[in-house]
Amino acid sequence: MARILVTDDAAFMRMQLKDIVTKLGHEVVGEAENGQVAVEMYQEVKPDLVTMDITMPEMNGVEALKEIKKLDADAKVIMCSAMGQQGMVVEAIQAGAKDFIVKPFTADRINEALSKAL
């Protein structure tokens, strides 16, 4: 069982992810509505893994990923994106993301990404 920080600017997406992750037997230790909050929460809750939306206000997911990696080189981050964000996904993978899931996501795909990252 992993401790997971869920990051997305859309509350319903956080809820959906939280629901799936919990049903898969993991614990959601925090929710962040933007990259800035995710970076701050990462330091507080020290999760095993972070799910990170790419497009968010204040600090986007790729910037947040880079900040988290500065704090913890071993941080495990899975990016979540809508279709058509391939450029950002490539940048995120280069910055150290473990995997990425395309919205709308399925429980199977999330389970696969979590298993691969953990």
mmCIF file with all atom_site columns, C-alpha atoms in Angstrom:
data_model
loop_
_atom_site.group_PDB
_atom_site.id
_atom_site.type_symbol
_atom_site.label_atom_id
_atom_site.label_alt_id
_atom_site.label_comp_id
_atom_site.label_asym_id
_atom_site.label_entity_id
_atom_site.label_seq_id
_atom_site.pdbx_PDB_ins_code
_atom_site.Cartn_x
_atom_site.Cartn_y
_atom_site.Cartn_z
_atom_site.occupancy
_atom_site.B_iso_or_equiv
_atom_site.pdbx_formal_charge
_atom_site.auth_seq_id
_atom_site.auth_comp_id
_atom_site.auth_asym_id
_atom_site.auth_atom_id
_atom_site.pdbx_PDB_model_num
ATOM 1   C CA . MET A 1 1   ? 0.000   0.000  0.000   1.00 0.00 ? 1   MET A CA 1
ATOM 2   C CA . ALA A 1 2   ? 1.362   3.389  -0.997  1.00 0.00 ? 2   ALA A CA 1
ATOM 3   C CA . ARG A 1 3   ? 0.757   6.856  0.443   1.00 0.00 ? 3   ARG A CA 1
ATOM 4   C CA . ILE A 1 4   ? -0.340  9.100  -2.421  1.00 0.00 ? 4   ILE A CA 1
ATOM 5   C CA . LEU A 1 5   ? -0.663  12.852 -2.953  1.00 0.00 ? 5   LEU A CA 1
ATOM 6   C CA . VAL A 1 6   ? -3.297  13.683 -5.590  1.00 0.00 ? 6   VAL A CA 1
ATOM 7   C CA . THR A 1 7   ? -2.798  16.937 -7.530  1.00 0.00 ? 7   THR A CA 1
ATOM 8   C CA . ASP A 1 8   ? -5.381  18.388 -9.927  1.00 0.00 ? 8   ASP A CA 1
ATOM 9   C CA . ASP A 1 9   ? -7.027  21.799 -10.224 1.00 0.00 ? 9   ASP A CA 1
ATOM 10  C CA . ALA A 1 10  ? -10.420 20.145 -10.858 1.00 0.00 ? 10  ALA A CA 1
ATOM 11  C CA . ALA A 1 11  ? -12.050 18.952 -7.624  1.00 0.00 ? 11  ALA A CA 1
ATOM 12  C CA . PHE A 1 12  ? -14.048 16.217 -9.393  1.00 0.00 ? 12  PHE A CA 1
ATOM 13  C CA . MET A 1 13  ? -10.852 14.810 -10.926 1.00 0.00 ? 13  MET A CA 1
ATOM 14  C CA . ARG A 1 14  ? -9.213  14.682 -7.494  1.00 0.00 ? 14  ARG A CA 1
ATOM 15  C CA . MET A 1 15  ? -12.309 12.933 -6.169  1.00 0.00 ? 15  MET A CA 1
ATOM 16  C CA . GLN A 1 16  ? -12.326 10.429 -9.025  1.00 0.00 ? 16  GLN A CA 1
ATOM 17  C CA . LEU A 1 17  ? -8.617  9.667  -8.623  1.00 0.00 ? 17  LEU A CA 1
ATOM 18  C CA . LYS A 1 18  ? -8.925  9.438  -4.848  1.00 0.00 ? 18  LYS A CA 1
ATOM 19  C CA . ASP A 1 19  ? -11.794 6.977  -5.226  1.00 0.00 ? 19  ASP A CA 1
ATOM 20  C CA . ILE A 1 20  ? -9.875  4.734  -7.664  1.00 0.00 ? 20  ILE A CA 1
ATOM 21  C CA . VAL A 1 21  ? -6.606  4.871  -5.694  1.00 0.00 ? 21  VAL A CA 1
ATOM 22  C CA . THR A 1 22  ? -8.397  4.032  -2.421  1.00 0.00 ? 22  THR A CA 1
ATOM 23  C CA . LYS A 1 23  ? -10.239 1.102  -4.035  1.00 0.00 ? 23  LYS A CA 1
ATOM 24  C CA . LEU A 1 24  ? -6.868  -0.186 -5.254  1.00 0.00 ? 24  LEU A CA 1
ATOM 25  C CA . GLY A 1 25  ? -5.793  -0.351 -1.601  1.00 0.00 ? 25  GLY A CA 1
ATOM 26  C CA . HIS A 1 26  ? -3.656  2.790  -1.366  1.00 0.00 ? 26  HIS A CA 1
ATOM 27  C CA . GLU A 1 27  ? -3.988  5.727  1.018   1.00 0.00 ? 27  GLU A CA 1
ATOM 28  C CA . VAL A 1 28  ? -4.504  9.292  -0.199  1.00 0.00 ? 28  VAL A CA 1
ATOM 29  C CA . VAL A 1 29  ? -2.482  11.436 2.233   1.00 0.00 ? 29  VAL A CA 1
ATOM 30  C CA . GLY A 1 30  ? -3.203  14.781 0.602   1.00 0.00 ? 30  GLY A CA 1
ATOM 31  C CA . GLU A 1 31  ? -4.882  16.706 -2.187  1.00 0.00 ? 31  GLU A CA 1
ATOM 32  C CA . ALA A 1 32  ? -3.426  19.730 -3.938  1.00 0.00 ? 32  ALA A CA 1
ATOM 33  C CA . GLU A 1 33  ? -5.270  22.064 -6.326  1.00 0.00 ? 33  GLU A CA 1
ATOM 34  C CA . ASN A 1 34  ? -2.134  23.389 -8.049  1.00 0.00 ? 34  ASN A CA 1
ATOM 35  C CA . GLY A 1 35  ? 1.578   22.742 -8.397  1.00 0.00 ? 35  GLY A CA 1
ATOM 36  C CA . GLN A 1 36  ? 2.600   25.232 -5.736  1.00 0.00 ? 36  GLN A CA 1
ATOM 37  C CA . VAL A 1 37  ? 0.392   23.540 -3.118  1.00 0.00 ? 37  VAL A CA 1
ATOM 38  C CA . ALA A 1 38  ? 1.681   20.111 -4.263  1.00 0.00 ? 38  ALA A CA 1
ATOM 39  C CA . VAL A 1 39  ? 5.305   21.153 -3.667  1.00 0.00 ? 39  VAL A CA 1
ATOM 40  C CA . GLU A 1 40  ? 4.471   22.484 -0.180  1.00 0.00 ? 40  GLU A CA 1
ATOM 41  C CA . MET A 1 41  ? 2.406   19.398 0.707   1.00 0.00 ? 41  MET A CA 1
ATOM 42  C CA . TYR A 1 42  ? 5.108   17.058 -0.602  1.00 0.00 ? 42  TYR A CA 1
ATOM 43  C CA . GLN A 1 43  ? 7.479   18.388 2.064   1.00 0.00 ? 43  GLN A CA 1
ATOM 44  C CA . GLU A 1 44  ? 4.844   18.014 4.792   1.00 0.00 ? 44  GLU A CA 1
ATOM 45  C CA . VAL A 1 45  ? 3.294   14.611 4.061   1.00 0.00 ? 45  VAL A CA 1
ATOM 46  C CA . LYS A 1 46  ? 6.255   12.948 2.265   1.00 0.00 ? 46  LYS A CA 1
ATOM 47  C CA . PRO A 1 47  ? 4.081   10.690 0.082   1.00 0.00 ? 47  PRO A CA 1
ATOM 48  C CA . ASP A 1 48  ? 5.362   7.551  -1.670  1.00 0.00 ? 48  ASP A CA 1
ATOM 49  C CA . LEU A 1 49  ? 3.939   8.833  -4.941  1.00 0.00 ? 49  LEU A CA 1
ATOM 50  C CA . VAL A 1 50  ? 2.341   11.942 -6.461  1.00 0.00 ? 50  VAL A CA 1
ATOM 51  C CA . THR A 1 51  ? -0.243  12.077 -9.243  1.00 0.00 ? 51  THR A CA 1
ATOM 52  C CA . MET A 1 52  ? 0.213   15.398 -11.018 1.00 0.00 ? 52  MET A CA 1
ATOM 53  C CA . ASP A 1 53  ? -2.079  17.137 -13.483 1.00 0.00 ? 53  ASP A CA 1
ATOM 54  C CA . ILE A 1 54  ? -0.127  19.028 -16.154 1.00 0.00 ? 54  ILE A CA 1
ATOM 55  C CA . THR A 1 55  ? -2.307  22.080 -16.791 1.00 0.00 ? 55  THR A CA 1
ATOM 56  C CA . MET A 1 56  ? -2.982  24.021 -13.570 1.00 0.00 ? 56  MET A CA 1
ATOM 57  C CA . PRO A 1 57  ? -2.990  27.646 -12.410 1.00 0.00 ? 57  PRO A CA 1
ATOM 58  C CA . GLU A 1 58  ? -0.133  29.219 -10.379 1.00 0.00 ? 58  GLU A CA 1
ATOM 59  C CA . MET A 1 59  ? 2.378   26.457 -11.097 1.00 0.00 ? 59  MET A CA 1
ATOM 60  C CA . ASN A 1 60  ? 1.837   23.808 -13.768 1.00 0.00 ? 60  ASN A CA 1
ATOM 61  C CA . GLY A 1 61  ? 2.558   20.127 -13.259 1.00 0.00 ? 61  GLY A CA 1
ATOM 62  C CA . VAL A 1 62  ? 5.883   20.097 -15.092 1.00 0.00 ? 62  VAL A CA 1
ATOM 63  C CA . GLU A 1 63  ? 7.229   23.008 -12.996 1.00 0.00 ? 63  GLU A CA 1
ATOM 64  C CA . ALA A 1 64  ? 5.961   21.333 -9.809  1.00 0.00 ? 64  ALA A CA 1
ATOM 65  C CA . LEU A 1 65  ? 7.587   18.041 -10.833 1.00 0.00 ? 65  LEU A CA 1
ATOM 66  C CA . LYS A 1 66  ? 10.943  19.814 -11.270 1.00 0.00 ? 66  LYS A CA 1
ATOM 67  C CA . GLU A 1 67  ? 10.596  21.504 -7.841  1.00 0.00 ? 67  GLU A CA 1
ATOM 68  C CA . ILE A 1 68  ? 9.700   18.208 -6.133  1.00 0.00 ? 68  ILE A CA 1
ATOM 69  C CA . LYS A 1 69  ? 12.662  16.494 -7.824  1.00 0.00 ? 69  LYS A CA 1
ATOM 70  C CA . LYS A 1 70  ? 14.942  19.234 -6.417  1.00 0.00 ? 70  LYS A CA 1
ATOM 71  C CA . LEU A 1 71  ? 13.620  18.428 -2.925  1.00 0.00 ? 71  LEU A CA 1
ATOM 72  C CA . ASP A 1 72  ? 13.755  14.672 -3.405  1.00 0.00 ? 72  ASP A CA 1
ATOM 73  C CA . ALA A 1 73  ? 15.634  13.142 -6.336  1.00 0.00 ? 73  ALA A CA 1
ATOM 74  C CA . ASP A 1 74  ? 13.875  9.816  -5.689  1.00 0.00 ? 74  ASP A CA 1
ATOM 75  C CA . ALA A 1 75  ? 10.352  11.278 -5.790  1.00 0.00 ? 75  ALA A CA 1
ATOM 76  C CA . LYS A 1 76  ? 7.879   9.172  -7.766  1.00 0.00 ? 76  LYS A CA 1
ATOM 77  C CA . VAL A 1 77  ? 5.498   11.278 -9.855  1.00 0.00 ? 77  VAL A CA 1
ATOM 78  C CA . ILE A 1 78  ? 2.885   10.126 -12.368 1.00 0.00 ? 78  ILE A CA 1
ATOM 79  C CA . MET A 1 79  ? 1.629   12.840 -14.718 1.00 0.00 ? 79  MET A CA 1
ATOM 80  C CA . CYS A 1 80  ? -2.028  13.076 -15.730 1.00 0.00 ? 80  CYS A CA 1
ATOM 81  C CA . SER A 1 81  ? -2.974  14.884 -18.902 1.00 0.00 ? 81  SER A CA 1
ATOM 82  C CA . ALA A 1 82  ? -5.768  15.397 -21.353 1.00 0.00 ? 82  ALA A CA 1
ATOM 83  C CA . MET A 1 83  ? -5.176  14.487 -24.982 1.00 0.00 ? 83  MET A CA 1
ATOM 84  C CA . GLY A 1 84  ? -3.084  16.878 -27.042 1.00 0.00 ? 84  GLY A CA 1
ATOM 85  C CA . GLN A 1 85  ? -0.441  17.639 -24.417 1.00 0.00 ? 85  GLN A CA 1
ATOM 86  C CA . GLN A 1 86  ? 2.263   15.375 -25.852 1.00 0.00 ? 86  GLN A CA 1
ATOM 87  C CA . GLY A 1 87  ? 4.939   18.102 -25.737 1.00 0.00 ? 87  GLY A CA 1
ATOM 88  C CA . MET A 1 88  ? 4.364   18.649 -22.029 1.00 0.00 ? 88  MET A CA 1
ATOM 89  C CA . VAL A 1 89  ? 4.305   14.906 -21.395 1.00 0.00 ? 89  VAL A CA 1
ATOM 90  C CA . VAL A 1 90  ? 7.701   14.482 -23.089 1.00 0.00 ? 90  VAL A CA 1
ATOM 91  C CA . GLU A 1 91  ? 9.097   17.352 -21.005 1.00 0.00 ? 91  GLU A CA 1
ATOM 92  C CA . ALA A 1 92  ? 7.661   15.767 -17.842 1.00 0.00 ? 92  ALA A CA 1
ATOM 93  C CA . ILE A 1 93  ? 9.216   12.366 -18.611 1.00 0.00 ? 93  ILE A CA 1
ATOM 94  C CA . GLN A 1 94  ? 12.576  14.065 -19.270 1.00 0.00 ? 94  GLN A CA 1
ATOM 95  C CA . ALA A 1 95  ? 12.210  15.876 -15.927 1.00 0.00 ? 95  ALA A CA 1
ATOM 96  C CA . GLY A 1 96  ? 11.800  12.538 -14.158 1.00 0.00 ? 96  GLY A CA 1
ATOM 97  C CA . ALA A 1 97  ? 8.116   11.566 -14.206 1.00 0.00 ? 97  ALA A CA 1
ATOM 98  C CA . LYS A 1 98  ? 7.679   7.786  -13.871 1.00 0.00 ? 98  LYS A CA 1
ATOM 99  C CA . ASP A 1 99  ? 4.669   7.499  -16.163 1.00 0.00 ? 99  ASP A CA 1
ATOM 100 C CA . PHE A 1 100 ? 1.694   9.408  -17.448 1.00 0.00 ? 100 PHE A CA 1
ATOM 101 C CA . ILE A 1 101 ? -2.004  8.646  -17.662 1.00 0.00 ? 101 ILE A CA 1
ATOM 102 C CA . VAL A 1 102 ? -4.338  10.227 -20.171 1.00 0.00 ? 102 VAL A CA 1
ATOM 103 C CA . LYS A 1 103 ? -7.711  11.553 -18.992 1.00 0.00 ? 103 LYS A CA 1
ATOM 104 C CA . PRO A 1 104 ? -10.356 10.251 -18.724 1.00 0.00 ? 104 PRO A CA 1
ATOM 105 C CA . PHE A 1 105 ? -8.589  7.463  -16.865 1.00 0.00 ? 105 PHE A CA 1
ATOM 106 C CA . THR A 1 106 ? -9.589  3.911  -16.036 1.00 0.00 ? 106 THR A CA 1
ATOM 107 C CA . ALA A 1 107 ? -8.881  2.033  -12.803 1.00 0.00 ? 107 ALA A CA 1
ATOM 108 C CA . ASP A 1 108 ? -6.852  -0.539 -14.770 1.00 0.00 ? 108 ASP A CA 1
ATOM 109 C CA . ARG A 1 109 ? -4.592  2.111  -16.291 1.00 0.00 ? 109 ARG A CA 1
ATOM 110 C CA . ILE A 1 110 ? -4.068  3.808  -12.924 1.00 0.00 ? 110 ILE A CA 1
ATOM 111 C CA . ASN A 1 111 ? -3.254  0.455  -11.305 1.00 0.00 ? 111 ASN A CA 1
ATOM 112 C CA . GLU A 1 112 ? -0.756  -0.276 -14.077 1.00 0.00 ? 112 GLU A CA 1
ATOM 113 C CA . ALA A 1 113 ? 0.928   3.143  -13.682 1.00 0.00 ? 113 ALA A CA 1
ATOM 114 C CA . LEU A 1 114 ? 1.083   2.819  -9.876  1.00 0.00 ? 114 LEU A CA 1
ATOM 115 C CA . SER A 1 115 ? 2.521   -0.697 -10.063 1.00 0.00 ? 115 SER A CA 1
ATOM 116 C CA . LYS A 1 116 ? 5.149   0.440  -12.566 1.00 0.00 ? 116 LYS A CA 1
ATOM 117 C CA . ALA A 1 117 ? 6.142   3.515  -10.518 1.00 0.00 ? 117 ALA A CA 1
ATOM 118 C CA . LEU A 1 118 ? 6.203   1.824  -7.129  1.00 0.00 ? 118 LEU A CA 1
#
